Short mmCIF file of C-alpha atoms in Angstrom, two decimals:
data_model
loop_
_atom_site.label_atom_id
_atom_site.label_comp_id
_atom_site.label_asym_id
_atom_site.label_seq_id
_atom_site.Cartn_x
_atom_site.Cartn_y
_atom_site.Cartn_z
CA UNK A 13 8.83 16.39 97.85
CA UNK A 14 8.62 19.54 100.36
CA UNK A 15 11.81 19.94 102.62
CA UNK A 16 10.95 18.43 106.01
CA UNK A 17 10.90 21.20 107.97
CA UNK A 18 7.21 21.84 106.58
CA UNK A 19 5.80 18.32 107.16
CA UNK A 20 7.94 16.14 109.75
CA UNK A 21 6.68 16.91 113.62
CA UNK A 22 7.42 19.90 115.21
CA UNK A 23 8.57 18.12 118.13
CA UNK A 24 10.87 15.62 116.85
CA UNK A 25 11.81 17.97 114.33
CA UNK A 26 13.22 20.89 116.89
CA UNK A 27 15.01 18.27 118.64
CA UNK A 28 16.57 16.95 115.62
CA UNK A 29 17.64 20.17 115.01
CA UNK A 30 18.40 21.72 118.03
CA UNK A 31 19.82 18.89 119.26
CA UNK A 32 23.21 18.92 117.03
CA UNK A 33 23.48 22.48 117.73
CA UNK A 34 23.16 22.68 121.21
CA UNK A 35 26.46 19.99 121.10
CA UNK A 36 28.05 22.60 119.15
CA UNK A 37 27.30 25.40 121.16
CA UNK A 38 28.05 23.29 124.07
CA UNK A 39 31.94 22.43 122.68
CA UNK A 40 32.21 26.37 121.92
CA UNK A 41 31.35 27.36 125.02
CA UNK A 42 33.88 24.39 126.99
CA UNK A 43 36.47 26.02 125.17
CA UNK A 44 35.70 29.65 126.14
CA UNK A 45 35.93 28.79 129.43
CA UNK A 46 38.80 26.40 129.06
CA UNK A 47 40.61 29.94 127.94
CA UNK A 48 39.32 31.49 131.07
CA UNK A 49 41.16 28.63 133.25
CA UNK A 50 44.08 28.45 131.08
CA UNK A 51 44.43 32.23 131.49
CA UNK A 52 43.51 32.19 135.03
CA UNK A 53 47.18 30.12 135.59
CA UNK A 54 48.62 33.10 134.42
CA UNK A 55 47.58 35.62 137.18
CA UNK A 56 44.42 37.56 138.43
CA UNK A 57 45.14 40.59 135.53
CA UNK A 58 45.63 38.07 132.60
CA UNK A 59 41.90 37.10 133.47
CA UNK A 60 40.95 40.26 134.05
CA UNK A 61 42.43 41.29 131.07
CA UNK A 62 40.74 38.92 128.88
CA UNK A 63 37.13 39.58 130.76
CA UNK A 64 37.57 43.86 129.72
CA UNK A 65 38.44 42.61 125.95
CA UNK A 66 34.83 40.69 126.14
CA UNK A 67 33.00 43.97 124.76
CA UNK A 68 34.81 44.37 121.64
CA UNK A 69 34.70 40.91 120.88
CA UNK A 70 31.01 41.11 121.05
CA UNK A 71 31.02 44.07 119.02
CA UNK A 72 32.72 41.75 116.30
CA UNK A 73 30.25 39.33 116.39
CA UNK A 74 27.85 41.76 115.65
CA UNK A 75 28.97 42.31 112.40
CA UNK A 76 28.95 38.24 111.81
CA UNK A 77 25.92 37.56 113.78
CA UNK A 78 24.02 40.05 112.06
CA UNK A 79 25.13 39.35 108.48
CA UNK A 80 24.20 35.56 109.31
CA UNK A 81 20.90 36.07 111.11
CA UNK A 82 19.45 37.92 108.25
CA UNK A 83 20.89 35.58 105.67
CA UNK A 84 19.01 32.92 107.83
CA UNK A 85 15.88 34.99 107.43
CA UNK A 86 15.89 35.69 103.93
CA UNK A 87 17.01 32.30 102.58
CA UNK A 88 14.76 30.45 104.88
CA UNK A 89 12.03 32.17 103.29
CA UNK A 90 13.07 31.90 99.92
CA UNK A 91 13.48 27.99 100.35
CA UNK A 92 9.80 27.61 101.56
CA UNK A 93 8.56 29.66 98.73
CA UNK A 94 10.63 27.54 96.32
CA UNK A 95 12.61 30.28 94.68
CA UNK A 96 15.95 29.06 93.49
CA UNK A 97 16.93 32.37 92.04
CA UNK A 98 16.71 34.54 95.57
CA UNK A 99 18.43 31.82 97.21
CA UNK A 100 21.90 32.70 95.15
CA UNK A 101 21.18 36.26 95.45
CA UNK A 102 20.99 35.93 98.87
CA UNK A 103 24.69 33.73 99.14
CA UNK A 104 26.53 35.94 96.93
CA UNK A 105 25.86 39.05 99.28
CA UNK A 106 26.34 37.83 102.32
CA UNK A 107 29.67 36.31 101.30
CA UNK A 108 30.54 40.01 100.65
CA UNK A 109 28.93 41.40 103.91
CA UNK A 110 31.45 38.92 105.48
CA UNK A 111 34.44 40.15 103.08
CA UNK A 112 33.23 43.55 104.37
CA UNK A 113 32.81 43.48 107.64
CA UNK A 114 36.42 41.75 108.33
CA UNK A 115 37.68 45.06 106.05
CA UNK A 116 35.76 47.49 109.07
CA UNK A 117 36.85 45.16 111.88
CA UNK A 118 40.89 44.61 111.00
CA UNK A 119 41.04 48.46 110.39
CA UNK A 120 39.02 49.66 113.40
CA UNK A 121 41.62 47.72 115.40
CA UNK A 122 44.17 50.61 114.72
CA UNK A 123 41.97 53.19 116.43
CA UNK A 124 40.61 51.66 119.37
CA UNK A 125 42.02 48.87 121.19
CA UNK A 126 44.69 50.73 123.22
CA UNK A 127 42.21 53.46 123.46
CA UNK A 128 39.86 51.49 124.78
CA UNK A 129 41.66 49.53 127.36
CA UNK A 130 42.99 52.96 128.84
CA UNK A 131 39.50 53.88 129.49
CA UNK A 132 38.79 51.03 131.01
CA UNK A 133 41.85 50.45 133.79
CA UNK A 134 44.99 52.23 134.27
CA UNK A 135 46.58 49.12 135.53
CA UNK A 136 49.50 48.90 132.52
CA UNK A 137 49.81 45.08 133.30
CA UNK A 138 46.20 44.84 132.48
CA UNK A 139 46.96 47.37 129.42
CA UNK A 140 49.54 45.25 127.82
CA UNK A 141 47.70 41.96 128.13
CA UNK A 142 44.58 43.11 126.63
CA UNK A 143 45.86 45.04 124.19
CA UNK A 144 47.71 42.05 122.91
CA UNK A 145 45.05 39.69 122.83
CA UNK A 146 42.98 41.89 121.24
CA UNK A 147 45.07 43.15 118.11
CA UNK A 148 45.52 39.10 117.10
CA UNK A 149 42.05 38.60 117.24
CA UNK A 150 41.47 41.25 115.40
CA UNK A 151 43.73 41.36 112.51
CA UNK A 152 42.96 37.56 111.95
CA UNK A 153 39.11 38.17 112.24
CA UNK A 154 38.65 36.60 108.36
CA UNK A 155 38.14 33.22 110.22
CA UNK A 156 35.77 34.32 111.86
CA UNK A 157 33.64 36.36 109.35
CA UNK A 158 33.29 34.05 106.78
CA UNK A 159 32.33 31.13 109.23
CA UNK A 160 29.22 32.66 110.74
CA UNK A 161 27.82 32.68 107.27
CA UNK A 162 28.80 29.61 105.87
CA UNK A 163 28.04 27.97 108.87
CA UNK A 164 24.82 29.25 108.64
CA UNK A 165 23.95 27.82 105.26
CA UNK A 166 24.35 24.64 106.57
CA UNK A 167 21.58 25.49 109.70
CA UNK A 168 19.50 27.17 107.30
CA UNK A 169 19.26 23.84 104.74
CA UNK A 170 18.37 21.77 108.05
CA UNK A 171 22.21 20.27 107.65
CA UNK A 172 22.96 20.61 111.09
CA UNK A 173 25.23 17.07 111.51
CA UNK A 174 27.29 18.86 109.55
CA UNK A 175 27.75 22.24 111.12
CA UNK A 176 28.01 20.50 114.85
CA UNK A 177 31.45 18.79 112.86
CA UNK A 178 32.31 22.48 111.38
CA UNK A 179 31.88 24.03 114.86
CA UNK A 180 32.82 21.54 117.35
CA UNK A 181 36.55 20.84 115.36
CA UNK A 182 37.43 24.19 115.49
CA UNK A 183 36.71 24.32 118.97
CA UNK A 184 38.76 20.89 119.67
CA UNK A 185 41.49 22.39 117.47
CA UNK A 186 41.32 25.97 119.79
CA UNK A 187 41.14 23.57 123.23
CA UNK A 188 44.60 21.51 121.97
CA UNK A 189 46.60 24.51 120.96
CA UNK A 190 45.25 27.01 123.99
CA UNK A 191 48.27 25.24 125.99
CA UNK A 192 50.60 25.17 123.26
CA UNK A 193 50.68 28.84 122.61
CA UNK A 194 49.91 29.70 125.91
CA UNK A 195 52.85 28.04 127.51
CA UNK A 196 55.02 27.31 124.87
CA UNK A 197 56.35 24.07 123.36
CA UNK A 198 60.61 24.91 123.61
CA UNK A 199 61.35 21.40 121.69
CA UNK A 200 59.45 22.72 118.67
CA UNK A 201 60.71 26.13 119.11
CA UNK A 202 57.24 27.57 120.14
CA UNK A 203 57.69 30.28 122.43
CA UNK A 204 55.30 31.41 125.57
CA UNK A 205 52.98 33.98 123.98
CA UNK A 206 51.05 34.43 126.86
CA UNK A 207 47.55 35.59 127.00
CA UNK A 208 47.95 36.17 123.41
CA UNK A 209 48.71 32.18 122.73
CA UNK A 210 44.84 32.07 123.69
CA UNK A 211 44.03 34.77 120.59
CA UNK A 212 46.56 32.09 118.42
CA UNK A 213 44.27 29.34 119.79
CA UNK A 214 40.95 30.98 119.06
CA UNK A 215 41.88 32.24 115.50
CA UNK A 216 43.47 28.95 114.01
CA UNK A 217 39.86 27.48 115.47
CA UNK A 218 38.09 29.83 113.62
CA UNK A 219 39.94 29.41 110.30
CA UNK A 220 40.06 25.83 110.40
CA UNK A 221 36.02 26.01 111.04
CA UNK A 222 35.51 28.20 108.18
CA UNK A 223 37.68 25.96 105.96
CA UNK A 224 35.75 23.06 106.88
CA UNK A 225 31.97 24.64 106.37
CA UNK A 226 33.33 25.98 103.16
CA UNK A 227 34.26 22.45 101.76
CA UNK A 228 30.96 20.88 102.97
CA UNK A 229 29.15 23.55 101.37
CA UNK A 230 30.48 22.74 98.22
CA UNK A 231 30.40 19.06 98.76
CA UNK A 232 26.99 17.88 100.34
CA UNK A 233 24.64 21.33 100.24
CA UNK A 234 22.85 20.38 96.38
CA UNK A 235 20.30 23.15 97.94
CA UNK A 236 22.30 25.98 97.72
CA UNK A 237 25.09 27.37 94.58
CA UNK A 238 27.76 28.82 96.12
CA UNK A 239 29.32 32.08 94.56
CA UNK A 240 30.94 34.70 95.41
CA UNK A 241 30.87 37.78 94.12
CA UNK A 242 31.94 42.15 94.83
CA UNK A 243 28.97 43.15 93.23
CA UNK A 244 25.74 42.27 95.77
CA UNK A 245 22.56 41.94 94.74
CA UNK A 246 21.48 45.22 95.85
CA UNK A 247 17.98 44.60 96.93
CA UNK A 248 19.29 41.55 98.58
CA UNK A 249 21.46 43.44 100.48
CA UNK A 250 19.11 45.89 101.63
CA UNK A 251 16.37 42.63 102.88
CA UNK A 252 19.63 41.04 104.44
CA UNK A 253 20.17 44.43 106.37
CA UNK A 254 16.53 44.96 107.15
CA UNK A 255 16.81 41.99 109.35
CA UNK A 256 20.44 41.83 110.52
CA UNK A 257 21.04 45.37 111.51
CA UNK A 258 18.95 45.15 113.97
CA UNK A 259 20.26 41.56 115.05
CA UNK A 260 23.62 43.60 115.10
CA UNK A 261 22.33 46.70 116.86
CA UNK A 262 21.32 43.97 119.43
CA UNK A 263 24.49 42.71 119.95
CA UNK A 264 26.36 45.74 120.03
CA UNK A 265 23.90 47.02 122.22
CA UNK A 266 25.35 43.76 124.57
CA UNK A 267 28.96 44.81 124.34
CA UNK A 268 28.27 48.82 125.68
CA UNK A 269 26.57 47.02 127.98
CA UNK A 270 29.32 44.64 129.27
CA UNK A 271 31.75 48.04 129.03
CA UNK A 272 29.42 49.94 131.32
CA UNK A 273 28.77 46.95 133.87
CA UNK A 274 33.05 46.80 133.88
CA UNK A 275 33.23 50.13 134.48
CA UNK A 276 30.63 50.05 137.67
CA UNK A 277 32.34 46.44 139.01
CA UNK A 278 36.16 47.91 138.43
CA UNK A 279 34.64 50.79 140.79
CA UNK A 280 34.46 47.79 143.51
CA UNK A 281 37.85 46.23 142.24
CA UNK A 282 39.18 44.61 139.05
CA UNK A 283 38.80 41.36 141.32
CA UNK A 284 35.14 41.87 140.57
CA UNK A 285 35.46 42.06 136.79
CA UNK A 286 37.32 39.05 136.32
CA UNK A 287 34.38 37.13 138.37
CA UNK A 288 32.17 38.74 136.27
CA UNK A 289 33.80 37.48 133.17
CA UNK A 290 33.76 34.20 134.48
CA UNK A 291 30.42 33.52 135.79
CA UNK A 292 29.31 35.01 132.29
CA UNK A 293 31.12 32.02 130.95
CA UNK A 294 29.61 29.73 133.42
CA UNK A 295 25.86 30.68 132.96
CA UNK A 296 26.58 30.87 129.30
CA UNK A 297 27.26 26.71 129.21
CA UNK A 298 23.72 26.52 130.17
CA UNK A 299 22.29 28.53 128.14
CA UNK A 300 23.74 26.91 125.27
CA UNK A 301 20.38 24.58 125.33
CA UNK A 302 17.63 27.85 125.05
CA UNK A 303 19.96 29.11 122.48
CA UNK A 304 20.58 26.07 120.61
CA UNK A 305 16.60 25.40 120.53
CA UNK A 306 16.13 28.82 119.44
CA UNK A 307 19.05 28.23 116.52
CA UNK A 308 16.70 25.80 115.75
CA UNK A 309 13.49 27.44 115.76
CA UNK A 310 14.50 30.06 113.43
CA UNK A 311 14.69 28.31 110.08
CA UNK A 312 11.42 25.74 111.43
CA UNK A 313 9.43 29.19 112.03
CA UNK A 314 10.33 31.24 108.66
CA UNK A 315 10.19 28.25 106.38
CA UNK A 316 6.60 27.54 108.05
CA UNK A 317 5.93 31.53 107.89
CA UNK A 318 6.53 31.16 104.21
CA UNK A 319 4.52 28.22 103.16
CA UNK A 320 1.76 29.43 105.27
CA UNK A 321 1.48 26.83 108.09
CA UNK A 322 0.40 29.03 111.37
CA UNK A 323 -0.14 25.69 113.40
CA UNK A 324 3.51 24.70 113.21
CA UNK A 325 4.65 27.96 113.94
CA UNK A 326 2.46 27.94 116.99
CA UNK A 327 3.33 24.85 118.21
CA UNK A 328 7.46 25.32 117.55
CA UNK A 329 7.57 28.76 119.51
CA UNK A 330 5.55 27.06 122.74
CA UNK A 331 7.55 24.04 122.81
CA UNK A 332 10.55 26.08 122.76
CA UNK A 333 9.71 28.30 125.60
CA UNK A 334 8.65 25.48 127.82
CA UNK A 335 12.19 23.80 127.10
CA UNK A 336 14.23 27.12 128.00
CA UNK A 337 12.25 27.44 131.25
CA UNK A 338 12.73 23.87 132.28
CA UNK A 339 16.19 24.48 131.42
CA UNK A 340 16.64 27.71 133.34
CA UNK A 341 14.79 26.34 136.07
CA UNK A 342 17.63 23.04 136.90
CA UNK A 343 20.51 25.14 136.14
CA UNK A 344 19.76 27.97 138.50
CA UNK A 345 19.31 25.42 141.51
CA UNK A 346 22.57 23.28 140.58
CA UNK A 347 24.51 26.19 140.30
CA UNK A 348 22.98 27.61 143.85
CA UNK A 349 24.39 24.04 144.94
CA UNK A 350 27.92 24.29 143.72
CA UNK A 351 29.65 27.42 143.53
CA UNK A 352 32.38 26.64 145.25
CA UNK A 353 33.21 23.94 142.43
CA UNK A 354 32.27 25.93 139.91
CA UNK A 355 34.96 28.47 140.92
CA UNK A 356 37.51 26.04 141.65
CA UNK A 357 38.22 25.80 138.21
CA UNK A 358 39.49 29.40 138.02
CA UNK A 359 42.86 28.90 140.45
CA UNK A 360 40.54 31.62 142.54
CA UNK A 361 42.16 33.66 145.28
CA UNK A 362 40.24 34.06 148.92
CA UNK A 363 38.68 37.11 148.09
CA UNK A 364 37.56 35.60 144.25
CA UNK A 365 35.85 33.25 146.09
CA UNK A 366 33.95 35.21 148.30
CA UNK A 367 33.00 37.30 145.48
CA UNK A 368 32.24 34.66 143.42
CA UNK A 369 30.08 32.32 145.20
CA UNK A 370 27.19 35.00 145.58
CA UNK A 371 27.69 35.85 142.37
CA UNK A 372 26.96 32.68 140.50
CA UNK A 373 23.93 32.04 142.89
CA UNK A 374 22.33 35.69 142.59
CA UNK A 375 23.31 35.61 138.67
CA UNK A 376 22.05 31.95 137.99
CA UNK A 377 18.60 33.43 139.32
CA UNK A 378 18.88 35.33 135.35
CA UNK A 379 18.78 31.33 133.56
CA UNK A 380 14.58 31.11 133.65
CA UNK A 381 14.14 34.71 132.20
CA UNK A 382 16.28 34.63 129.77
CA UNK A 383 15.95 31.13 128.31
CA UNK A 384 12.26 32.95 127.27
CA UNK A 385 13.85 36.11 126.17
CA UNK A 386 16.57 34.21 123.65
CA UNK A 387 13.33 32.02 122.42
CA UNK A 388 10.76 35.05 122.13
CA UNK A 389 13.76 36.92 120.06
CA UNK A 390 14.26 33.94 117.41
CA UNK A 391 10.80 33.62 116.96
CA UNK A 392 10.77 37.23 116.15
CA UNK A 393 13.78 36.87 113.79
CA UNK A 394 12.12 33.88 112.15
CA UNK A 395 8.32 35.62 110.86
CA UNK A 396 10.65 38.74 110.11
CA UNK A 397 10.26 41.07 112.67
CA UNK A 398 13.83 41.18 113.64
CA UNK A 399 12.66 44.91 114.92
CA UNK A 400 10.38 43.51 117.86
CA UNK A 401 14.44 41.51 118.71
CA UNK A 402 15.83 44.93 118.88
CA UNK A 403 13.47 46.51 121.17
CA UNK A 404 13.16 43.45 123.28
CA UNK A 405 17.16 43.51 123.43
CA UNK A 406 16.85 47.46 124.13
CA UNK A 407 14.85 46.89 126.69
CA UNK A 408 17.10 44.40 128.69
CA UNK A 409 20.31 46.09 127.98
CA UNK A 410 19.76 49.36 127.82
CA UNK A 411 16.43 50.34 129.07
CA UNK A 412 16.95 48.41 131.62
CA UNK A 413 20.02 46.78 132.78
CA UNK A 414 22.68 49.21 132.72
CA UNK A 415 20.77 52.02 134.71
CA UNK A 416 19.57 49.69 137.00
CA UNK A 417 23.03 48.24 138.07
CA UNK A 418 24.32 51.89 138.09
CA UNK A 419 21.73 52.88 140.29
CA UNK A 420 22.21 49.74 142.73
CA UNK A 421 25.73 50.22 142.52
CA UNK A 422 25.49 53.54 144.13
CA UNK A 423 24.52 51.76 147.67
CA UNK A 424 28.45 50.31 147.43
CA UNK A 425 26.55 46.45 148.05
CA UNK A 426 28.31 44.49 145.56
CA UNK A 427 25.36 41.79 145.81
CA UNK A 428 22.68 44.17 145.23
CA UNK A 429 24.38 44.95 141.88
CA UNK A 430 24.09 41.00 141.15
CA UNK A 431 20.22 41.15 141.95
CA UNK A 432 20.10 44.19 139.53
CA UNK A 433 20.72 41.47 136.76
CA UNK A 434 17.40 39.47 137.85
CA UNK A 435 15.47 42.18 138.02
CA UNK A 436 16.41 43.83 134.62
CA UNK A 437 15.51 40.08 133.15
CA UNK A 438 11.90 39.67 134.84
CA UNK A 439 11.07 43.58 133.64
CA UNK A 440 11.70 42.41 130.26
CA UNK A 441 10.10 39.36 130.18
CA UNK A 442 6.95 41.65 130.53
CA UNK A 443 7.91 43.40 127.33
CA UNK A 444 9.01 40.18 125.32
CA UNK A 445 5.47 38.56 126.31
CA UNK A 446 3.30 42.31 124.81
CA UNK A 447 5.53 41.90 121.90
CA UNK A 448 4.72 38.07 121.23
CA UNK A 449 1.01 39.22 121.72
CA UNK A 450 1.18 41.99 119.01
CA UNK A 451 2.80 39.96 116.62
CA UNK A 452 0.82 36.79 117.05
CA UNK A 453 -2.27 39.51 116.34
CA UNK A 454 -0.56 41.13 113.49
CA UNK A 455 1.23 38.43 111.39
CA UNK A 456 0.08 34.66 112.61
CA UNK A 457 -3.39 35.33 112.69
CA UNK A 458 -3.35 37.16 109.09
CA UNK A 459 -2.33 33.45 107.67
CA UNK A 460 -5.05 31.60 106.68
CA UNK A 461 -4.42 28.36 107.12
CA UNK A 462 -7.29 25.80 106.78
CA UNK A 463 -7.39 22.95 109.09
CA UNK A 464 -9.60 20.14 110.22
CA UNK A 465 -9.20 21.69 113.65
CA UNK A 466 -10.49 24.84 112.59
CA UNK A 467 -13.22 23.83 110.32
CA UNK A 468 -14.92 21.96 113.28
CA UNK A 469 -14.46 25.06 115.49
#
């Protein structure tokens, strides 16, 4: 019988999907910004401290998110076109992009985290903090690594259930411990490790994530063989890359972003950078539901792409975007409502809080456009033209964003540096809408799909 993500509704079949995901996504993100409040006990520079080390983070999920979105891809495709053979190739090498990648990441550490955070602030408080938090997130990055992959096998098999359990533990087991390390347990002989009790936290989540997704791999996914391997299969590799790297450029694109836009807001004060940090958080909780749907979309879209069924790729991408909006739409007048709450969470100081309210209302403003953006982007990833993700990314970030803000940030009108956000997003939006055109001319409308529909036409 074919897999269900070629013949059950596209409707129900997104939200079955999505559904489980966005849960995940939505646990992930609570425990991100439980750090952020656990931190925020521990002073305004702790916070800040752990908003500047944001970048370099991202620039590590590069490496993992671009490794897994072009495993996606590939072995999406190679389950609709029934081919059991480029299934396993595609496993085995993106175990060892994984093995790789945490090789780059744990001895790049070495060269550039004190490096970086002197570039960034010459506030040593903020220095030693950082610099802490980064190193142990670093040099236990394996966790990591090896569970955006084999998480990923479970999405791409239409296993979600099981990689909302995978996820959401390790997020449980990072929201438990944040306190533990943080503070310090003295009865069990657990000291205070500070801000770098939160990098414990995060890494033992991590682990214990990968761990997990590894054992249900093995257990419950008959689709897939796992085996790992040093030798890739080389043309694997290369069709992996083809649609990761630019997945990765994308991200890392995000993260010289976020350094730039901390560099223009620490010109206003370091105040500013830590409410950056956390409205990112905050905005990022509701966007867990366009990005969860578009999670979702991306194995629906290439498994339909590769058993030739143009309708139900059709029909999944405009769903999808109609979701996100709606979406974007509620969250951007709630949070307009309740700043003040919102912020209250944070211990905030006066001046955090006048900073801070405008910031979530002129930022949440950014929920509608993007929602689209993350959607438009999967769909891209999904009929493989990760390419049209990279230049709709380039566009935001870089095209954009950053010289925008810089030039807005020359007026020294903090708030006109928040609209610079909305208006980078909307600019885009024209972009991600000529590239959904092109490709709907160039690769949908090439499949020739016969339907009743279009024999009556």
């Amino acid at each position: 019988m074919e897999n269900k993500m070629g013949t059950e509704p596209i409707r129900k079949l997104l939200i079955k999907m999505s559904l489980p995901l966005m849960i995940s996504l939505l646990i992930s993100n609570l425990y991100n910004l439980i750090d952020s409040m656990y931190v925020s006990s521990l002073g305004e520079s702790a916070l800040s401290a752990v908003s500047l080390s944001a970048p370099i983070m991202m620039m590590m999920a590069a490496f993992g998110s671009g490794n897994a979105i072009g495993l996606n891809a590939v072995l999406s495709k190679a389950l609709g076109e029934n081919n059991p053979e480029k299934v396993k190739k595609a496993i085995r090498t993106s175990l060892f992009l994984s093995l790789a990648s945490y090789i780059v990441i744990v001895t790049s550490r070495l060269i550039i985290v004190e490096p970086y955070f002197s570039s960034q602030t010459s506030d040593l408080e903020i220095i030693r903090q950082g610099t802490a938090y980064l190193n142990t997130v670093m040099f236990l990055a394996f966790g990591v690594m090896f569970q955006w992959v084999l998480e990923r096998l479970l999405i791409s098999t239409g296993k979600t259930h099981l990689f909302m359990i995978t996820l959401s533990s390790g997020a449980i087991i990072n929201i438990i411990l944040d306190p533990v390390f943080i503070f310090g347990v003295p009865v069990l002989g657990i000291p205070a490790l500070g801000v770098q009790g939160a990098a414990v936290a995060t890494v033992f989540g991590q682990t214990f994530s990968a761990s997990l997704a590894l054992y249900f791999n093995y257990k419950y996914n008959k689709e897939i063989e796992m085996k790992f391997s040093l030798v890739p299969d080389w043309s694997t590799f290369i069709e992996i890359l083809k649609t990761g790297i630019p997945t990765a450029f994308m991200q890392g694109f995000v993260s010289v972003v976020t350094m730039g836009v901390n560099m223009i807001l620490i010109s206003f004060s370091t105040t500013a950078v830590a409410i950056y940090g956390v409205v990112l958080r905050i905005l990022n909780m509701i966007l867990i539901m366009p990005n969860g749907i578009g999670l979702g979309v991306i194995p629906i879209v290439a498994y339909n792409y590769g058993a030739q069924k143009r309708n139900r790729v059709k029909e999944a991408i405009k769903f999808s975007v109609i979701f996100s909006v709606l979406v974007g739409v509620i969250g951007m007048i709630v949070l307009s409502i309740i700043p003040s709450f919102m912020l209250g969470m944070f211990n905030p100081t006066d001046e955090m809080k006048t900073i801070g309210i405008t910031a979530i209302r002129l930022l949440s403003i950014t929920l509608p456009l993007a929602g689209v953006s993350i959607v438009l982007s999967s769909f891209f990833q999904g009929i493989g033209l990760a390419k049209y993700s990279m230049y709709l990314s380039l566009t935001r970030q870089i095209i954009l964003l950053l010289p925008i803000v810089f030039l807005l940030s020359l007026t020294k009108i903090l708030p006109l540096v928040w609209i610079g956000f909305s208006v980078a997003e909307g600019l885009a939006l024209i972009v991600g809408y000529i590239l959904y055109k092109r490709s709907y001319r160039d690769v949908l409308m090439k499949i020739q799909e016969y339907t009743v529909e279009e024999c009556c036409i």
